[in-house]
Tab-separated table of C-alpha atoms in Angstrom:
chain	number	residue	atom	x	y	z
A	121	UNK	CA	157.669	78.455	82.276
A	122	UNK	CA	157.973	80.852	85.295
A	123	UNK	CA	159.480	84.308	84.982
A	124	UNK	CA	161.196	86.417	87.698
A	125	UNK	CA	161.823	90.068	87.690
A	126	UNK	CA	165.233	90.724	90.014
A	127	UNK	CA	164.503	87.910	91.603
A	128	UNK	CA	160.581	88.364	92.482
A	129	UNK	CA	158.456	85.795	90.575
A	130	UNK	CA	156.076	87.189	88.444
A	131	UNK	CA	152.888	85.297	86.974
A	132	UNK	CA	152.487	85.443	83.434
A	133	UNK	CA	149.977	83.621	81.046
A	134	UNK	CA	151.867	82.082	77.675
A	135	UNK	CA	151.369	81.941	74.864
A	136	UNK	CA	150.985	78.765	72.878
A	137	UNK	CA	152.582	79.248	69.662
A	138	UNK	CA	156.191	78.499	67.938
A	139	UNK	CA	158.383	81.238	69.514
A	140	UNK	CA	157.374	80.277	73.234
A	141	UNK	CA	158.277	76.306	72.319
A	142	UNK	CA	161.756	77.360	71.126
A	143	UNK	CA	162.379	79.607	73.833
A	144	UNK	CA	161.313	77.253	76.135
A	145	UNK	CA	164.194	74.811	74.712
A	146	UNK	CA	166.808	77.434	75.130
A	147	UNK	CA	165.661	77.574	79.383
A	148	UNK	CA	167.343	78.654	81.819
A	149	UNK	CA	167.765	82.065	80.978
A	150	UNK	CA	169.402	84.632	82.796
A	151	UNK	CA	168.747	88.465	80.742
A	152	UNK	CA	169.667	91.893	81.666
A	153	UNK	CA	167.219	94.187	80.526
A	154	UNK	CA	167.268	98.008	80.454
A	155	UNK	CA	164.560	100.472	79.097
A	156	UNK	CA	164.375	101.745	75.963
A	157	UNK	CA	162.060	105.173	74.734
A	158	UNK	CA	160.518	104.992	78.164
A	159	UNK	CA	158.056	102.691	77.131
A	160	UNK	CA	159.574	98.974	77.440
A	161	UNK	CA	162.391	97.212	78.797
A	162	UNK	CA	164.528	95.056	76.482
A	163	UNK	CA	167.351	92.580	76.558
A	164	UNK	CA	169.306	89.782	74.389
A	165	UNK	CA	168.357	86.583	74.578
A	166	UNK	CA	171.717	85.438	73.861
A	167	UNK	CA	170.394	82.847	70.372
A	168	UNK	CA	167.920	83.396	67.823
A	169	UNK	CA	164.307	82.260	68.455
A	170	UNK	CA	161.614	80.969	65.898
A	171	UNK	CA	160.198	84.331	65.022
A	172	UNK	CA	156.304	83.663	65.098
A	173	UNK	CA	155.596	88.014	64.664
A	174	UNK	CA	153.034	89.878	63.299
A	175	UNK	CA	152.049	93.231	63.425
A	176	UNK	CA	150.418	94.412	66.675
A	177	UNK	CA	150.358	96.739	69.040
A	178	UNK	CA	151.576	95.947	72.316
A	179	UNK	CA	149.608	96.950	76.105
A	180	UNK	CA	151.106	97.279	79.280
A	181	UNK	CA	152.421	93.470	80.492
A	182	UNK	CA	152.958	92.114	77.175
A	183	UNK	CA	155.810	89.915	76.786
A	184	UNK	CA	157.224	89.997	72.987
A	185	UNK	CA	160.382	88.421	70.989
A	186	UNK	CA	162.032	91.561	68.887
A	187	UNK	CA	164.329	90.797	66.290
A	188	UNK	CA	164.164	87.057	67.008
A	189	UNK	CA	167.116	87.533	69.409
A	190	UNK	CA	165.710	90.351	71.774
A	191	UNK	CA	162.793	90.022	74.834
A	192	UNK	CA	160.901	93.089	75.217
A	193	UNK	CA	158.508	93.378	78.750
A	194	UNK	CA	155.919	96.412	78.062
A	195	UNK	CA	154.774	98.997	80.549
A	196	UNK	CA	153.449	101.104	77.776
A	197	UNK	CA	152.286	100.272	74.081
A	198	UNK	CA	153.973	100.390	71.035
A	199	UNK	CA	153.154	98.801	67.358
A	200	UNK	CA	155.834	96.961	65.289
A	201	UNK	CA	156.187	93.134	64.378
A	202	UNK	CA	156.646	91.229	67.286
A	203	UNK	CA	156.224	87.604	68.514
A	204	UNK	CA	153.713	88.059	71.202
A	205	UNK	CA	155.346	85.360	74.221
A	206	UNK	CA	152.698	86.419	76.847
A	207	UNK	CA	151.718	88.929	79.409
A	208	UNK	CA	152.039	89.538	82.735
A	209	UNK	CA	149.050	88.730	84.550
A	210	UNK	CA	148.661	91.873	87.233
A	211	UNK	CA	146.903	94.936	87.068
A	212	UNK	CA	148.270	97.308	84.936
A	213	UNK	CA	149.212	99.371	88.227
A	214	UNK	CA	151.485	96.457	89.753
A	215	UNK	CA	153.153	96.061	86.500
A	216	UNK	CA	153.855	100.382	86.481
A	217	UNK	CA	155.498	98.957	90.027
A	218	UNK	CA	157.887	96.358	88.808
A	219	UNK	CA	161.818	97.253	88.604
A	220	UNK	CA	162.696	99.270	85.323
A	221	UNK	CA	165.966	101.226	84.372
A	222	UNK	CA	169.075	99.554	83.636
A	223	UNK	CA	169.773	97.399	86.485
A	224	UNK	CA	166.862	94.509	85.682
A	225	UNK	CA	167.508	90.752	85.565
A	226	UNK	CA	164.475	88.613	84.559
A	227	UNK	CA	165.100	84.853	84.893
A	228	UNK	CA	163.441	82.563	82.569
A	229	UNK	CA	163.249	78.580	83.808
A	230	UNK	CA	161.149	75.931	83.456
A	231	UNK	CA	158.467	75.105	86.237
């Protein structure tokens, strides 16, 4: 599965569990996501997903499934029950880089 943020791709290592395989089915995936406590971006997925969450707390570049129905892209760290998808695989100062706010598009689609 690739991921692009407005456009750019961005590499990201998956996860291998339940959640990822059902989102994967749901591909492609256009989202507009917008930040939330300054912390994360989130946006709807548009259907639920398997929820495969425990409790954990997130880093910078983590990729989660909130709710079931929500995608949440960290650029801080926060600790709730979340479906861990992946992360972003840059240096935590590349990620700081990437567009945030309320005008974001990530695209999900297969490879």
């Amino acid at each position: 599965m690739k991921l692009k943020i407005n456009g750019t791709e961005v590499p990201v290592a998956w996860e291998r569990n339940a959640s990822v395989e059902d989102l994967v089915k749901a591909l492609p995936l256009r989202i507009n996501i917008s930040e939330y406590g300054g912390f994360e971006q989130v946006g709807p997925i548009g259907r639920s997903i398997i929820r495969d969450g425990v409790r954990m707390t997130t880093e910078c570049g983590d990729i989660v499934l909130y709710s079931g129905n929500q995608i949440v892209i960290f650029f801080g760290s926060n600790t709730w029950a979340y479906a861990k998808l992946g992360h972003i695989d840059l240096p935590q100062s590349a990620i700081e880089e990437l567009p945030s706010g309320s005008d974001v598009v990530i695209e999900l689609d297969a490879e």
